[in-house]
Tab-separated table of C-alpha atoms and ligand atoms in Angstrom:
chain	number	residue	atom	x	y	z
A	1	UNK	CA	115.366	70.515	115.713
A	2	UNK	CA	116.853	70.036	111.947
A	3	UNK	CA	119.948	72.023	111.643
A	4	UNK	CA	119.731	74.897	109.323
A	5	UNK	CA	122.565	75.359	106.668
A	6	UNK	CA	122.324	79.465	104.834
A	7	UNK	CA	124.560	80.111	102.172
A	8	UNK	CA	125.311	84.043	102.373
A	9	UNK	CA	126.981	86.415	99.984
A	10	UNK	CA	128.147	90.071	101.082
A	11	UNK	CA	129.489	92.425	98.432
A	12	UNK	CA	128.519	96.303	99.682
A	13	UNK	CA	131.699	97.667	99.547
A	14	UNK	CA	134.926	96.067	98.605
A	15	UNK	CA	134.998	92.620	99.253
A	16	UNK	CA	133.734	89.771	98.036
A	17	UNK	CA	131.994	86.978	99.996
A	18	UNK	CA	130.645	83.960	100.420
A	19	UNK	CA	129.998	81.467	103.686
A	20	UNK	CA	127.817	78.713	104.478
A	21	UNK	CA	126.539	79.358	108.693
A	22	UNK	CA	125.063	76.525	110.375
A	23	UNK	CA	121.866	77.591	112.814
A	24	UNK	CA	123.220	81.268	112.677
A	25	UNK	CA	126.317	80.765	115.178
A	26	UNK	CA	128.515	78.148	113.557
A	27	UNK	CA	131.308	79.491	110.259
A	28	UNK	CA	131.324	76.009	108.407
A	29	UNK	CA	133.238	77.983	105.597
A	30	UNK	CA	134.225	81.543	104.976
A	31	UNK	CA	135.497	82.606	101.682
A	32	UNK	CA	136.648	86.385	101.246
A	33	UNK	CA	138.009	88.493	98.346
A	34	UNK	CA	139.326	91.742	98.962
A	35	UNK	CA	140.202	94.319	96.676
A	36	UNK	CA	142.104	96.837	99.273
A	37	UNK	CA	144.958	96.393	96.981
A	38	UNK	CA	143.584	97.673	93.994
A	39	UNK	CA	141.864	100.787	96.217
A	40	UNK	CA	144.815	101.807	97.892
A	41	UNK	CA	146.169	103.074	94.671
A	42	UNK	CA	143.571	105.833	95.071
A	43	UNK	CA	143.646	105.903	98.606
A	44	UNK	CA	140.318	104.771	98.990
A	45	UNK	CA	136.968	102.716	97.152
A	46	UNK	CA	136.413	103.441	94.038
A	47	UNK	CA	133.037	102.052	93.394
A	48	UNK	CA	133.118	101.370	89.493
A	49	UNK	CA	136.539	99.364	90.251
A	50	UNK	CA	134.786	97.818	92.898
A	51	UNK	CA	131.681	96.795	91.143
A	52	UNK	CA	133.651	94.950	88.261
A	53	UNK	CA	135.763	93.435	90.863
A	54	UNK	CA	132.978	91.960	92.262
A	55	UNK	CA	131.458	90.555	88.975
A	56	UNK	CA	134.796	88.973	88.303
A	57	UNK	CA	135.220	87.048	92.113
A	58	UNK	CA	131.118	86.197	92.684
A	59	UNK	CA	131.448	82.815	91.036
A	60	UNK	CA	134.918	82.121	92.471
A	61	UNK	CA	134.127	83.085	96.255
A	62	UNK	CA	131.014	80.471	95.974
A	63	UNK	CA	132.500	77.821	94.513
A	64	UNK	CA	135.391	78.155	96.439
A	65	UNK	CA	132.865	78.395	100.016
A	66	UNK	CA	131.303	75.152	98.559
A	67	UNK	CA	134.437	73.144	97.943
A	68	UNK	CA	135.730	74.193	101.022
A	69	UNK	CA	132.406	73.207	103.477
A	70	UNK	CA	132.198	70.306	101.177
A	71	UNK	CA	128.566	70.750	100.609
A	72	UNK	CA	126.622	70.777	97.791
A	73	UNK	CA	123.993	73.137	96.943
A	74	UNK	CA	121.247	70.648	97.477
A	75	UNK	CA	122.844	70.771	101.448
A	76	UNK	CA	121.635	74.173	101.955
A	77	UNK	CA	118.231	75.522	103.011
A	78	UNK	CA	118.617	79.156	102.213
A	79	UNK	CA	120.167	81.907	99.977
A	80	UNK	CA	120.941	84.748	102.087
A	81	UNK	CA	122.482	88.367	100.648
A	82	UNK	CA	122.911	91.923	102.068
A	83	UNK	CA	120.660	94.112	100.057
A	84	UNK	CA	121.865	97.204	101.403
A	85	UNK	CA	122.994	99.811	102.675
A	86	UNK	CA	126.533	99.854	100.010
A	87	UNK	CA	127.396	100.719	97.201
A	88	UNK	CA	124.890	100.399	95.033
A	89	UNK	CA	127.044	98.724	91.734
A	90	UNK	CA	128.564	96.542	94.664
A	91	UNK	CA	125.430	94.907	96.117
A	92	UNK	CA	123.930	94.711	93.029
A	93	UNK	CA	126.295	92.128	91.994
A	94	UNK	CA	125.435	90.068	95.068
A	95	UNK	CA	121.875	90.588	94.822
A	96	UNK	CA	121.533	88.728	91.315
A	97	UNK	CA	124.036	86.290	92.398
A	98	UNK	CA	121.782	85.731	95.289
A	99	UNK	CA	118.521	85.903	93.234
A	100	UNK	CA	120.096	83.316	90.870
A	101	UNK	CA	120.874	80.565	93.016
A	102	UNK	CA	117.456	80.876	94.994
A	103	UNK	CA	115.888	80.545	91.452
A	104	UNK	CA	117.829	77.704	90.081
A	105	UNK	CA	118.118	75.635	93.387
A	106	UNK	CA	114.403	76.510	94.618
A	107	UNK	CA	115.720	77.600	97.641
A	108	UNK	CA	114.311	80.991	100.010
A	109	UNK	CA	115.629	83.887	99.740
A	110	UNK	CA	116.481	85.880	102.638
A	111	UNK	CA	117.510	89.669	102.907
A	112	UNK	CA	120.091	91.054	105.331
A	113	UNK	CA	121.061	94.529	106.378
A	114	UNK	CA	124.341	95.083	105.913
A	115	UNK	CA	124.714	96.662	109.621
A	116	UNK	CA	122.418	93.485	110.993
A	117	UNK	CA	124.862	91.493	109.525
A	118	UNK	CA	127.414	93.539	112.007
A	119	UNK	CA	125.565	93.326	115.244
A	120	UNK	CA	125.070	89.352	114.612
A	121	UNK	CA	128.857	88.861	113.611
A	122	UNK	CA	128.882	88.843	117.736
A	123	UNK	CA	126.809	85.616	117.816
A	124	UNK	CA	129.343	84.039	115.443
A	125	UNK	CA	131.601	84.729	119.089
A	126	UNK	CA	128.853	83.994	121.702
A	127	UNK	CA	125.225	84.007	121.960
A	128	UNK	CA	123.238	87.191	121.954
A	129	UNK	CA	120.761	88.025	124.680
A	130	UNK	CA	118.763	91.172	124.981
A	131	UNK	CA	117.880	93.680	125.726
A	132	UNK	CA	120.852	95.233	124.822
A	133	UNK	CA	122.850	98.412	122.899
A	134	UNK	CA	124.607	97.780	119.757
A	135	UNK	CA	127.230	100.155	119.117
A	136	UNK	CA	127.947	99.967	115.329
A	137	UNK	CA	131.150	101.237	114.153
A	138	UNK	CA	132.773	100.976	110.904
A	139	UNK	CA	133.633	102.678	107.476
A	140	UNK	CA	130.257	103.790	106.862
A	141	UNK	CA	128.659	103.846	110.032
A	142	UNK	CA	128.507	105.150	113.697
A	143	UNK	CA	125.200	104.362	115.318
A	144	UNK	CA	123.981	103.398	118.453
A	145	UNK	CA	121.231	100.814	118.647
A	146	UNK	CA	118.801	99.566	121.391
A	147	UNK	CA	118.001	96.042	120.677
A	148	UNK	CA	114.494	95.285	122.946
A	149	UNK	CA	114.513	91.540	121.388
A	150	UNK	CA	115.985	89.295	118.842
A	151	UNK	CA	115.967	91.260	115.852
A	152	UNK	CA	114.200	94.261	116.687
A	153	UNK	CA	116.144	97.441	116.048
A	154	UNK	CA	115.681	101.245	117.348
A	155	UNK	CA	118.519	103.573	116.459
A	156	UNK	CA	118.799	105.469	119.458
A	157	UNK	CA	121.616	107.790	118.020
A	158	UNK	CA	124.393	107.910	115.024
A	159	UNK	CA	126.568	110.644	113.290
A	160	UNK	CA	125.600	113.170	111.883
A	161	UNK	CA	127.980	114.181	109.127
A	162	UNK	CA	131.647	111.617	108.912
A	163	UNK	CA	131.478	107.914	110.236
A	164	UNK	CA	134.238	107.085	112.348
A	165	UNK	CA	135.767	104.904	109.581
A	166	UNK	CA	135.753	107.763	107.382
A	167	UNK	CA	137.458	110.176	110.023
A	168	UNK	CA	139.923	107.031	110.698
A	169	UNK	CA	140.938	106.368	106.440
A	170	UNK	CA	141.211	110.504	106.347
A	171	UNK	CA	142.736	111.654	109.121
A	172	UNK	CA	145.493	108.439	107.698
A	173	UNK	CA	145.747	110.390	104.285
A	174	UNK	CA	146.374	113.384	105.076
A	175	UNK	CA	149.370	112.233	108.005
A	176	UNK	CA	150.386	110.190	104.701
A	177	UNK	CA	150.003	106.436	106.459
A	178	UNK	CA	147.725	104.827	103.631
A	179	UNK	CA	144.794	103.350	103.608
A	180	UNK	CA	143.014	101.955	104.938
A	181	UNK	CA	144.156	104.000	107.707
A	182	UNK	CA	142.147	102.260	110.248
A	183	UNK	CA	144.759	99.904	111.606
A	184	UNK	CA	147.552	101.888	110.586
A	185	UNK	CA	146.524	104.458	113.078
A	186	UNK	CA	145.342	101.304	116.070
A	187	UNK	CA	149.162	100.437	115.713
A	188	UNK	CA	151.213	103.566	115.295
A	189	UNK	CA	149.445	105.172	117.883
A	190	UNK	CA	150.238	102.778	120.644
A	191	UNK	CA	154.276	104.132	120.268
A	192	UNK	CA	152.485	107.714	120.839
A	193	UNK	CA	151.982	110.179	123.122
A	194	UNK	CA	148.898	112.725	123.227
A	195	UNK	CA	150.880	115.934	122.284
A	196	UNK	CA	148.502	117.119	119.904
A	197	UNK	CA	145.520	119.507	121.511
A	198	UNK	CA	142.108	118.049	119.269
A	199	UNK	CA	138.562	119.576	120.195
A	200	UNK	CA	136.365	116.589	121.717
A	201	UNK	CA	133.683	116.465	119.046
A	202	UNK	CA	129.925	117.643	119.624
A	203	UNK	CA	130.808	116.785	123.686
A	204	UNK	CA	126.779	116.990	124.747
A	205	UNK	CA	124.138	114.679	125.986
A	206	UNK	CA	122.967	113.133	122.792
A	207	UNK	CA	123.799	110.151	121.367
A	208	UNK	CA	124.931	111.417	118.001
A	209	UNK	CA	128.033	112.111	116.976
A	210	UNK	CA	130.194	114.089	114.905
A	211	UNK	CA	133.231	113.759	113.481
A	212	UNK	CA	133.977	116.225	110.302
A	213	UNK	CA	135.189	119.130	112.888
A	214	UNK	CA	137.591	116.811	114.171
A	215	UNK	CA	138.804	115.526	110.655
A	216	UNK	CA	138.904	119.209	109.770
A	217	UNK	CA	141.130	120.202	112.999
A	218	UNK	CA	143.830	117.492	111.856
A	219	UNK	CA	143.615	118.874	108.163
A	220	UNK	CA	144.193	122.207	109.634
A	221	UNK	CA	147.141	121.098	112.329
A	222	UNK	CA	149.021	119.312	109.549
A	223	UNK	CA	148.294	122.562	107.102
A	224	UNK	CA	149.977	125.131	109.927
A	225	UNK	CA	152.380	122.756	110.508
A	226	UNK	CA	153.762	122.514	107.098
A	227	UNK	CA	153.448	126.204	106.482
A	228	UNK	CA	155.560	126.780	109.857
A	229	UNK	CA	158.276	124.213	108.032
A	230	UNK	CA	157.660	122.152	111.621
A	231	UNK	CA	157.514	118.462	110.927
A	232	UNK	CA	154.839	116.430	112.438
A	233	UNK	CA	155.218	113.533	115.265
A	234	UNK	CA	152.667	110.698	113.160
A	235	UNK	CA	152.637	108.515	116.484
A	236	UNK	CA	152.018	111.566	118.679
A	237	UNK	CA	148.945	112.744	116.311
A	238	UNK	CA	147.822	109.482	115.695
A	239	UNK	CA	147.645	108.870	119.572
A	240	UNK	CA	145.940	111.760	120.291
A	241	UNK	CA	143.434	111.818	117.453
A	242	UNK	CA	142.438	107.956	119.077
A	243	UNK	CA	142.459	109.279	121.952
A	244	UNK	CA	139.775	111.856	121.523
A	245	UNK	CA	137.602	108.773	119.385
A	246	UNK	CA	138.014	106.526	122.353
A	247	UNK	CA	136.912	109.305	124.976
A	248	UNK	CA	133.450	110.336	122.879
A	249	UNK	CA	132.733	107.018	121.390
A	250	UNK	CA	133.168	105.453	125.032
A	251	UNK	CA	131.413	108.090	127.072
A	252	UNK	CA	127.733	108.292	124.610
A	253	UNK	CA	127.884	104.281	124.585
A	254	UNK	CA	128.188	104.281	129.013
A	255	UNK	CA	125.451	106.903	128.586
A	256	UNK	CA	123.110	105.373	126.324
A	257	UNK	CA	123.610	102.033	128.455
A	258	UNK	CA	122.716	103.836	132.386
A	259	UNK	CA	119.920	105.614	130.743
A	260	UNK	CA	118.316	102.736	129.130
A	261	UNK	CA	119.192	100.479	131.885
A	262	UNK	CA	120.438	97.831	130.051
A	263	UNK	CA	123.457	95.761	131.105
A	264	UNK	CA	124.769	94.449	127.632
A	265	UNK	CA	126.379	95.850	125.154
A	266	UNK	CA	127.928	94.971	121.665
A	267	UNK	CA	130.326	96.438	118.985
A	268	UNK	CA	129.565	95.657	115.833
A	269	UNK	CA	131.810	97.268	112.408
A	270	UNK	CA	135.501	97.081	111.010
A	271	UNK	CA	136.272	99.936	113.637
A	272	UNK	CA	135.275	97.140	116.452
A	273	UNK	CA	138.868	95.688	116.035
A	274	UNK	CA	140.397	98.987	117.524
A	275	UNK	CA	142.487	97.686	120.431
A	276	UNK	CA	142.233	101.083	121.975
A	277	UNK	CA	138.107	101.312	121.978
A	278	UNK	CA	137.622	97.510	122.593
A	279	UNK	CA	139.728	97.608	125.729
A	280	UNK	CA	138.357	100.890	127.024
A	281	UNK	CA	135.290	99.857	126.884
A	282	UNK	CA	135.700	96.229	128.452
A	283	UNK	CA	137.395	98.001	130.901
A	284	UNK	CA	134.217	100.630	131.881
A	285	UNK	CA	131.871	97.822	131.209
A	286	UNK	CA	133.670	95.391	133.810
A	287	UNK	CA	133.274	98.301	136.603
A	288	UNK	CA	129.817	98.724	135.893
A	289	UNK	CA	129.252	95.051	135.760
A	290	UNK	CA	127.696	95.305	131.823
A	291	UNK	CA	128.104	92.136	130.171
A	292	UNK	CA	130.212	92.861	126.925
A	293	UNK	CA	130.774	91.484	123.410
A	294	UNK	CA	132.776	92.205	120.884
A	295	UNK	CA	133.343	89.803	117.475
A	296	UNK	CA	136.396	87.950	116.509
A	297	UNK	CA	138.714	90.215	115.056
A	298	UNK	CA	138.003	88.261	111.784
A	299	UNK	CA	134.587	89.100	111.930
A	300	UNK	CA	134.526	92.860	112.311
A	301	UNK	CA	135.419	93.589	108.608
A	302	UNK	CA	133.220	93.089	106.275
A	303	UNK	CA	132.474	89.214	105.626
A	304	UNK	CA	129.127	86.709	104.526
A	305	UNK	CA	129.620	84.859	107.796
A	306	UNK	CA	128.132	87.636	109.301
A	307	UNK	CA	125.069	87.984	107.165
A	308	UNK	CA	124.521	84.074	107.483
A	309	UNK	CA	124.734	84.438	111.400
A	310	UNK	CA	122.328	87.274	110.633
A	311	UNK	CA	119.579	85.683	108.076
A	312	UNK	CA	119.055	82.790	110.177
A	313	UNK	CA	117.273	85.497	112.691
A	314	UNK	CA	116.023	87.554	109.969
A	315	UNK	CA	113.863	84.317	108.721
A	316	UNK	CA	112.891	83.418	112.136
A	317	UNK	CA	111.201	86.594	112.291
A	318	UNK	CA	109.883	86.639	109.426
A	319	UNK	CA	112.046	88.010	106.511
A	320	UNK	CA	111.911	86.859	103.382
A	321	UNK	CA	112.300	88.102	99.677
A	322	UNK	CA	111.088	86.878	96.612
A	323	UNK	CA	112.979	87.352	93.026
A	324	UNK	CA	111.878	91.181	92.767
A	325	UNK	CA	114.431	91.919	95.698
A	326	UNK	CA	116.563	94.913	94.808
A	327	UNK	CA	119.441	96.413	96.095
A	328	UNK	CA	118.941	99.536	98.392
A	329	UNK	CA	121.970	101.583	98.614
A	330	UNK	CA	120.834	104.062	101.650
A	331	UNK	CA	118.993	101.394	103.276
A	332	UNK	CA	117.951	102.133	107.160
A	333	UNK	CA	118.104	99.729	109.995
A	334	UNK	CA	114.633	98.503	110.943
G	1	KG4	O1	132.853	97.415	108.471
G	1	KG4	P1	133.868	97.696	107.450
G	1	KG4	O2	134.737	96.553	106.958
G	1	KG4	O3	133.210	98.329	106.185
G	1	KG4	C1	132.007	99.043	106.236
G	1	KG4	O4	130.935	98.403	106.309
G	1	KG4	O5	132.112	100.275	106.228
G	1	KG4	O6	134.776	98.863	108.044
G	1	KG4	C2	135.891	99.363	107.377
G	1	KG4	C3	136.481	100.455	108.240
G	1	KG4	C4	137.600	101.240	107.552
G	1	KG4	O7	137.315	102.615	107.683
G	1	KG4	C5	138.847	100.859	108.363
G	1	KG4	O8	139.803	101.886	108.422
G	1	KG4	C6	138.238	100.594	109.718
G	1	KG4	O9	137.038	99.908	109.444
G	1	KG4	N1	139.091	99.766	110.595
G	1	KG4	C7	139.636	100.226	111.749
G	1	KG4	C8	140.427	99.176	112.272
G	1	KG4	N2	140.328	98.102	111.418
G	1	KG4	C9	139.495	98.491	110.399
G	1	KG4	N3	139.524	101.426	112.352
G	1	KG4	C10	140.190	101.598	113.509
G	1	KG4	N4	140.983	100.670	114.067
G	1	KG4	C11	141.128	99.442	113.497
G	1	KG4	N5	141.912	98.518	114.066
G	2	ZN	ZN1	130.627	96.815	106.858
């Protein structure tokens, strides 16, 4: 079979990129831009910024992704872009970038979910099989997904107020660690102990979640404390905040897994490269013999290799968009 080359932007959020996948497993050249400088000055995305950030690094991040591959556009077979969900200013950028080069270089166009382009950063690692449950973590999302077959998607749960990012980049603010305060709080908390009493959040048989109590009971612990002139232990809280994540996050992803009998699961989303939730759940997935994936840590943030890895399955089933594609800020999985 003739190898297929897809040239795929991402720009949802706050970086910009571009990589060229070869038959939707092989990185033949990543190129990212991120503006996390520029945010942290505001301690978190500002999407104007971000939207003229992007307009200023499109051209660069695609030349760059050419040069390095050293390929030409005539090499590839298709334009692939995430379309949404994002910011909308963000993926707009992308979008037209996208629509451009599939107009000028005659070349199909292919749309990508942003949170496809998640699950299939695992296939960049090693090759999907299903049936199997996606959990999808990251700055704007916290879903679980039952995968019957290649690209078939049934959200079998998700949050239903914070994503666990969000808890993550606030619960960093307000202990005063910066942003984002994703990894901050992986690493301090490792130095920690779990002092710090936090209510395990909606603890029932669902598979949703929710995590704006439990963003709200750190708010209100550092609030008391300050008023009570005590000073906080940012290890200690930061351990036992993860702590509480790792126990809820692990126990509705076991659950969904027994109940829908399926014995593979993925994490997909910049919250997959917690240490803490990555080895807790390799370690419950080993005893209950599940087979488990989770992406290079390069590959959990947000990056085009990712929504190359995931076009190539999106056009085998037959996805495809023509110049009218828009961006779609709240898009669903489907
Ligand atoms: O997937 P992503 O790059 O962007 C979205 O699509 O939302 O995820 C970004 C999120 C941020 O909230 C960041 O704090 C979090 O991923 N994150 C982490 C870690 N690395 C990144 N959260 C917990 N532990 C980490 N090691
Ligand atoms: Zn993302």
């Amino acid at each position: 079979m003739k190898d297929v080359y897809i040239l795929a932007i991402e720009s949802s959020c706050d970086e910009t990129s571009c990589a060229i996948v070869k038959n939707g497993k092989e990185d033949i050249a990543t190129v990212i831009l991120s503006q996390i400088d520029i945010h942290t000055n505001f301690g978190g995305v500002v999407p104007e910024i971000a939207s003229r950030q992007h307009i200023k690094n499109i051209t660069i991040v695609i030349e760059e992704c050419l040069h390095k591959a050293e390929m030409k556009m005539e090499n590839i077979d298709y334009i692939a872009v995430t379309y949404g969900p994002g910011l909308i200013g963000s993926l707009l950028v992308g979008v037209e970038a996208a629509k451009t080069l599939s107009f000028i270089y005659n070349k199909p166009l292919i749309p990508v979910n942003h949170i496809a382009g998640h699950i299939y950063a695992n296939n960049l690692t090693k090759e999907m099989k299903y049936p199997l449950i996606a959990l999808v973590i990251s700055g704007g999302h916290t879903e679980l997904v039952y995968m019957k077959d290649e690209y078939n998607f049934e959200k079998i749960g998700g949050t239903l107020d914070d994503s666990i990012g969000e808890c993550y980049d606030k619960v960093a603010r307000v202990i005063g660690i910066g942003y984002p305060g994703g990894p901050v709080i992986d690493k301090i908390s490792e130095k920690g102990i779990h002092e710090y009493n936090l209510p395990l959040p909606l603890n029932d048989d669902s598979y949703n979640f929710s995590f704006s109590g439990l963003k709200s009971a750190v708010i209100n612990l550092e609030h008391n404390s300050k008023q009570r002139k005590e000073i906080i232990n940012k290890e200690n809280l930061a351990r036992s905040f993860q702590d509480v994540v790792v126990e809820i996050i692990t126990k509705k992803t076991m659950k969904a897994l027994k109940d829908k009998n399926v014995k593979r699961l993925i994490v997909a989303g910049g919250v997959a490269a917690n240490k803490a939730i990555r080895n807790k759940l390799k370690e419950l997935c080993e005893k209950e013999s599940i087979d488990y994936s989770v992406p290079d840590l390069k590959y959990c943030t947000d990056n085009a290799t990712m929504i190359g890895a995931a076009a190539y399955f999106a056009y085998k089933n037959g996805r495809v968009a023509d110049i009218t594609l828009n961006a779609k800020s709240s898009e669903k999985l489907v």
